[in-house]
Amino acid sequence: NEEEQQKKHEAEIRALQSQINPHFLVNSLNSIRFIAQVSRYEAIARMAEALIKILSCSFRSNVGFYTLNEELEVLDGFIYLMKIRYSDGFEIEYEIGENCGACMVPRLILQPIVENSIVHGFSGLEEELGLITVKARLEDTYLYVTVEITGDSPYTEEEIRRLLSNETAGNEDYVSIGVTNVNTRLVLNYGDECALKIRSEVGKYTETVLRMPAETKEGHI
């Protein structure tokens, strides 16, 4: 029974991981289509390069984890595509603590959080630029990665509760599904103590915190 439960557990993680793949593809191809329509051909090569990097990671089904540095490299490609799609309407900053970059994280764990911030968090901004800050720090035996946005918060307390439950499973908003997916993968991989935390004040900020064991390829830090 224990072995069967373990296999079921691993299958659930693989299924959740694969769920993200078409979301990446659809959004990235939409961006390429948009930029092609306005005839900015010089940007297509860079966009394609960014997309290749994303998809290469996304389709590596035999690799469930990689370093935070590798995750941030893939995230940069996604950010490049989104900045074109949203006409440079936001900025992103990184504050990565010493030794954090070598920590192992589930692949594509940050993209859904950042995408949700862009799509929902900056919708109310007019002339003002949105700001995303990605932070990483080590505390005790854990790696904490925080995604902060300033500006219009997309969440009420009830929406946060739904987002971190399975109630979004039938929601057509794939971006929100992606956040639920991240939370579920964290819990399946590490247990309830690593569930996603979201703090938000409507109209001011949103802070999403991912907690994971601080482990490198060689073992615990």
mmCIF file of C-alpha atoms in Angstrom:
data_model
loop_
_atom_site.group_PDB
_atom_site.id
_atom_site.type_symbol
_atom_site.label_atom_id
_atom_site.label_comp_id
_atom_site.label_asym_id
_atom_site.label_seq_id
_atom_site.Cartn_x
_atom_site.Cartn_y
_atom_site.Cartn_z
ATOM 1 C CA ASN A 1 0.000 0.000 0.000
ATOM 2 C CA GLU A 2 2.821 2.390 0.831
ATOM 3 C CA GLU A 3 4.477 1.723 -2.526
ATOM 4 C CA GLU A 4 1.183 2.277 -4.351
ATOM 5 C CA GLN A 5 0.642 5.560 -2.533
ATOM 6 C CA GLN A 6 4.141 6.689 -3.475
ATOM 7 C CA LYS A 7 3.509 5.903 -7.151
ATOM 8 C CA LYS A 8 0.197 7.762 -7.000
ATOM 9 C CA HIS A 9 1.958 10.705 -5.357
ATOM 10 C CA GLU A 10 4.602 10.825 -8.109
ATOM 11 C CA ALA A 11 1.956 10.552 -10.831
ATOM 12 C CA GLU A 12 0.045 13.497 -9.356
ATOM 13 C CA ILE A 13 3.198 15.630 -9.378
ATOM 14 C CA ARG A 14 3.949 14.711 -13.006
ATOM 15 C CA ALA A 15 0.364 15.498 -14.026
ATOM 16 C CA LEU A 16 0.433 18.883 -12.315
ATOM 17 C CA GLN A 17 3.808 19.686 -13.866
ATOM 18 C CA SER A 18 2.598 18.831 -17.373
ATOM 19 C CA GLN A 19 -0.495 21.004 -16.865
ATOM 20 C CA ILE A 20 1.691 24.108 -16.993
ATOM 21 C CA ASN A 21 3.222 23.265 -20.392
ATOM 22 C CA PRO A 22 0.329 24.237 -22.723
ATOM 23 C CA HIS A 23 -0.237 27.430 -20.719
ATOM 24 C CA PHE A 24 3.315 28.512 -21.421
ATOM 25 C CA LEU A 25 2.962 27.663 -25.087
ATOM 26 C CA VAL A 26 -0.347 29.441 -25.658
ATOM 27 C CA ASN A 27 0.698 32.652 -23.963
ATOM 28 C CA SER A 28 4.113 32.760 -25.643
ATOM 29 C CA LEU A 29 2.726 32.074 -29.117
ATOM 30 C CA ASN A 30 0.101 34.779 -28.606
ATOM 31 C CA SER A 31 2.890 37.230 -27.853
ATOM 32 C CA ILE A 32 4.780 36.229 -31.007
ATOM 33 C CA ARG A 33 1.613 36.594 -33.076
ATOM 34 C CA PHE A 34 0.973 40.026 -31.592
ATOM 35 C CA ILE A 35 4.459 41.302 -32.329
ATOM 36 C CA ALA A 36 4.392 39.883 -35.873
ATOM 37 C CA GLN A 37 1.112 41.667 -36.554
ATOM 38 C CA VAL A 38 2.687 45.027 -35.960
ATOM 39 C CA SER A 39 5.636 44.051 -38.219
ATOM 40 C CA ARG A 40 8.435 44.346 -35.698
ATOM 41 C CA TYR A 41 10.344 41.587 -37.436
ATOM 42 C CA GLU A 42 13.613 42.422 -35.714
ATOM 43 C CA ALA A 43 12.159 41.255 -32.415
ATOM 44 C CA ILE A 44 10.943 37.876 -33.641
ATOM 45 C CA ALA A 45 14.346 36.196 -33.429
ATOM 46 C CA ARG A 46 14.799 37.250 -29.795
ATOM 47 C CA MET A 47 11.262 36.201 -28.943
ATOM 48 C CA ALA A 48 11.765 32.828 -30.575
ATOM 49 C CA GLU A 49 15.002 32.372 -28.639
ATOM 50 C CA ALA A 50 13.199 33.142 -25.392
ATOM 51 C CA LEU A 51 10.386 30.747 -26.296
ATOM 52 C CA ILE A 52 12.833 27.964 -27.144
ATOM 53 C CA LYS A 53 14.442 28.338 -23.731
ATOM 54 C CA ILE A 54 11.060 28.158 -22.011
ATOM 55 C CA LEU A 55 9.819 25.164 -23.985
ATOM 56 C CA SER A 56 13.110 23.297 -23.601
ATOM 57 C CA CYS A 57 12.628 23.505 -19.862
ATOM 58 C CA SER A 58 8.906 22.808 -20.009
ATOM 59 C CA PHE A 59 9.259 19.595 -21.993
ATOM 60 C CA ARG A 60 12.074 18.113 -19.915
ATOM 61 C CA SER A 61 9.652 15.672 -18.331
ATOM 62 C CA ASN A 62 12.460 13.567 -16.868
ATOM 63 C CA VAL A 63 13.772 16.503 -14.835
ATOM 64 C CA GLY A 64 11.528 17.576 -11.975
ATOM 65 C CA PHE A 65 13.936 19.941 -10.214
ATOM 66 C CA TYR A 66 16.707 22.341 -11.074
ATOM 67 C CA THR A 67 18.568 25.170 -9.407
ATOM 68 C CA LEU A 68 16.994 28.498 -8.554
ATOM 69 C CA ASN A 69 19.533 30.148 -10.885
ATOM 70 C CA GLU A 70 18.245 28.007 -13.770
ATOM 71 C CA GLU A 71 14.644 28.822 -12.818
ATOM 72 C CA LEU A 72 15.437 32.545 -12.882
ATOM 73 C CA GLU A 73 17.109 32.194 -16.283
ATOM 74 C CA VAL A 74 13.932 30.663 -17.731
ATOM 75 C CA LEU A 75 11.870 33.329 -15.974
ATOM 76 C CA ASP A 76 13.930 36.027 -17.707
ATOM 77 C CA GLY A 77 12.908 34.631 -21.093
ATOM 78 C CA PHE A 78 9.261 34.693 -20.086
ATOM 79 C CA ILE A 79 9.590 38.256 -18.760
ATOM 80 C CA TYR A 80 11.081 39.352 -22.082
ATOM 81 C CA LEU A 81 8.028 38.042 -23.936
ATOM 82 C CA MET A 82 5.575 39.601 -21.487
ATOM 83 C CA LYS A 83 7.272 42.998 -21.538
ATOM 84 C CA ILE A 84 6.754 43.128 -25.302
ATOM 85 C CA ARG A 85 3.157 42.007 -25.039
ATOM 86 C CA TYR A 86 2.420 44.587 -22.339
ATOM 87 C CA SER A 87 4.432 47.399 -23.952
ATOM 88 C CA ASP A 88 7.045 47.571 -21.180
ATOM 89 C CA GLY A 89 4.292 48.385 -18.675
ATOM 90 C CA PHE A 90 6.189 46.877 -15.747
ATOM 91 C CA GLU A 91 9.656 46.400 -14.332
ATOM 92 C CA ILE A 92 11.176 43.458 -12.472
ATOM 93 C CA GLU A 93 13.896 43.476 -9.827
ATOM 94 C CA TYR A 94 15.803 40.621 -8.198
ATOM 95 C CA GLU A 95 17.179 40.393 -4.664
ATOM 96 C CA ILE A 96 18.760 36.941 -4.458
ATOM 97 C CA GLY A 97 20.631 36.124 -1.269
ATOM 98 C CA GLU A 98 24.010 34.435 -1.100
ATOM 99 C CA ASN A 99 23.937 30.667 -1.800
ATOM 100 C CA CYS A 100 20.244 30.763 -2.756
ATOM 101 C CA GLY A 101 20.918 30.293 -6.459
ATOM 102 C CA ALA A 102 22.318 26.790 -5.944
ATOM 103 C CA CYS A 103 19.193 25.527 -4.154
ATOM 104 C CA MET A 104 17.050 22.984 -5.990
ATOM 105 C CA VAL A 105 13.445 23.981 -6.766
ATOM 106 C CA PRO A 106 10.595 22.359 -8.737
ATOM 107 C CA ARG A 107 10.900 23.450 -12.347
ATOM 108 C CA LEU A 108 8.609 26.236 -13.581
ATOM 109 C CA ILE A 109 7.584 27.102 -10.034
ATOM 110 C CA LEU A 110 7.919 30.906 -10.364
ATOM 111 C CA GLN A 111 6.479 31.578 -13.824
ATOM 112 C CA PRO A 112 2.793 31.066 -12.860
ATOM 113 C CA ILE A 113 3.193 33.393 -9.864
ATOM 114 C CA VAL A 114 4.849 36.136 -11.922
ATOM 115 C CA GLU A 115 2.385 35.715 -14.787
ATOM 116 C CA ASN A 116 -0.554 36.109 -12.414
ATOM 117 C CA SER A 117 1.043 39.288 -11.065
ATOM 118 C CA ILE A 118 1.365 40.748 -14.553
ATOM 119 C CA VAL A 119 -2.065 39.749 -15.862
ATOM 120 C CA HIS A 120 -4.121 40.601 -12.770
ATOM 121 C CA GLY A 121 -1.941 42.823 -10.596
ATOM 122 C CA PHE A 122 -1.310 45.671 -13.043
ATOM 123 C CA SER A 123 -4.676 45.820 -14.798
ATOM 124 C CA GLY A 124 -5.698 48.993 -12.961
ATOM 125 C CA LEU A 125 -2.518 50.931 -13.648
ATOM 126 C CA GLU A 126 -2.643 53.734 -16.207
ATOM 127 C CA GLU A 127 0.550 55.721 -16.758
ATOM 128 C CA GLU A 128 2.371 54.263 -13.739
ATOM 129 C CA LEU A 129 4.722 51.325 -14.246
ATOM 130 C CA GLY A 130 4.072 48.136 -12.315
ATOM 131 C CA LEU A 131 6.901 46.687 -10.244
ATOM 132 C CA ILE A 132 7.634 43.029 -9.519
ATOM 133 C CA THR A 133 10.330 42.143 -6.987
ATOM 134 C CA VAL A 134 11.611 38.574 -6.717
ATOM 135 C CA LYS A 135 13.497 37.884 -3.487
ATOM 136 C CA ALA A 136 15.233 34.778 -2.187
ATOM 137 C CA ARG A 137 16.699 34.147 1.255
ATOM 138 C CA LEU A 138 17.833 31.266 3.442
ATOM 139 C CA GLU A 139 16.418 30.870 6.932
ATOM 140 C CA ASP A 140 17.052 27.867 9.166
ATOM 141 C CA THR A 141 16.847 24.889 6.786
ATOM 142 C CA TYR A 142 14.495 26.528 4.280
ATOM 143 C CA LEU A 143 14.696 28.574 1.098
ATOM 144 C CA TYR A 144 12.123 31.365 0.928
ATOM 145 C CA VAL A 145 11.297 32.877 -2.448
ATOM 146 C CA THR A 146 8.999 35.907 -2.400
ATOM 147 C CA VAL A 147 7.262 37.562 -5.350
ATOM 148 C CA GLU A 148 6.052 41.072 -4.473
ATOM 149 C CA ILE A 149 4.025 43.439 -6.633
ATOM 150 C CA THR A 150 3.095 47.017 -5.907
ATOM 151 C CA GLY A 151 -0.077 48.555 -7.212
ATOM 152 C CA ASP A 152 -3.545 47.122 -7.553
ATOM 153 C CA SER A 153 -3.891 43.802 -5.727
ATOM 154 C CA PRO A 154 -5.905 41.204 -7.642
ATOM 155 C CA TYR A 155 -7.056 39.375 -4.510
ATOM 156 C CA THR A 156 -9.623 39.673 -1.765
ATOM 157 C CA GLU A 157 -9.353 37.335 1.243
ATOM 158 C CA GLU A 158 -12.004 35.084 -0.275
ATOM 159 C CA GLU A 159 -10.165 34.946 -3.594
ATOM 160 C CA ILE A 160 -6.940 33.981 -1.816
ATOM 161 C CA ARG A 161 -8.777 31.170 -0.046
ATOM 162 C CA ARG A 162 -10.177 29.894 -3.353
ATOM 163 C CA LEU A 163 -6.855 30.281 -5.133
ATOM 164 C CA LEU A 164 -5.100 28.040 -2.613
ATOM 165 C CA SER A 165 -7.799 25.371 -2.758
ATOM 166 C CA ASN A 166 -9.110 23.134 -5.519
ATOM 167 C CA GLU A 167 -12.091 25.395 -6.144
ATOM 168 C CA THR A 168 -10.358 26.981 -9.147
ATOM 169 C CA ALA A 169 -10.079 23.633 -10.921
ATOM 170 C CA GLY A 170 -12.977 24.399 -13.256
ATOM 171 C CA ASN A 171 -12.073 28.038 -13.695
ATOM 172 C CA GLU A 172 -11.349 29.064 -17.285
ATOM 173 C CA ASP A 173 -8.701 31.508 -16.066
ATOM 174 C CA TYR A 174 -5.628 29.351 -16.653
ATOM 175 C CA VAL A 175 -3.403 31.949 -14.974
ATOM 176 C CA SER A 176 -5.188 31.439 -11.656
ATOM 177 C CA ILE A 177 -5.118 27.679 -12.196
ATOM 178 C CA GLY A 178 -1.346 27.983 -12.522
ATOM 179 C CA VAL A 179 -1.063 29.497 -9.032
ATOM 180 C CA THR A 180 -3.196 26.691 -7.591
ATOM 181 C CA ASN A 181 -0.949 24.245 -9.435
ATOM 182 C CA VAL A 182 2.158 25.731 -7.794
ATOM 183 C CA ASN A 183 0.624 25.421 -4.330
ATOM 184 C CA THR A 184 -0.405 21.810 -4.922
ATOM 185 C CA ARG A 185 3.052 20.850 -6.193
ATOM 186 C CA LEU A 186 4.730 22.435 -3.169
ATOM 187 C CA VAL A 187 2.502 20.462 -0.797
ATOM 188 C CA LEU A 188 2.944 17.180 -2.697
ATOM 189 C CA ASN A 189 6.714 17.579 -2.825
ATOM 190 C CA TYR A 190 7.386 18.955 0.650
ATOM 191 C CA GLY A 191 4.271 18.664 2.814
ATOM 192 C CA ASP A 192 1.689 21.095 4.201
ATOM 193 C CA GLU A 193 4.329 23.176 5.977
ATOM 194 C CA CYS A 194 5.463 24.424 2.549
ATOM 195 C CA ALA A 195 2.046 25.491 1.282
ATOM 196 C CA LEU A 196 1.971 28.790 -0.625
ATOM 197 C CA LYS A 197 1.354 31.934 1.425
ATOM 198 C CA ILE A 198 -0.313 35.018 -0.067
ATOM 199 C CA ARG A 199 -0.618 38.339 1.743
ATOM 200 C CA SER A 200 -2.482 41.121 -0.008
ATOM 201 C CA GLU A 201 -3.971 44.543 0.580
ATOM 202 C CA VAL A 202 -6.391 45.598 -2.134
ATOM 203 C CA GLY A 203 -5.071 48.555 -4.096
ATOM 204 C CA LYS A 204 -1.603 48.454 -2.500
ATOM 205 C CA TYR A 205 0.439 45.264 -2.763
ATOM 206 C CA THR A 206 0.504 41.486 -3.039
ATOM 207 C CA GLU A 207 3.200 39.231 -1.563
ATOM 208 C CA THR A 208 3.419 35.548 -2.507
ATOM 209 C CA VAL A 209 5.835 33.394 -0.491
ATOM 210 C CA LEU A 210 7.181 29.990 -1.541
ATOM 211 C CA ARG A 211 8.880 27.917 1.152
ATOM 212 C CA MET A 212 11.085 24.950 0.210
ATOM 213 C CA PRO A 213 13.839 22.910 1.882
ATOM 214 C CA ALA A 214 17.244 24.490 1.297
ATOM 215 C CA GLU A 215 18.908 21.679 -0.641
ATOM 216 C CA THR A 216 21.525 21.682 -3.378
ATOM 217 C CA LYS A 217 22.502 18.859 -5.737
ATOM 218 C CA GLU A 218 24.980 17.794 -3.049
ATOM 219 C CA GLY A 219 22.404 17.790 -0.223
ATOM 220 C CA HIS A 220 21.333 20.134 2.594
ATOM 221 C CA ILE A 221 23.005 23.536 2.915
#
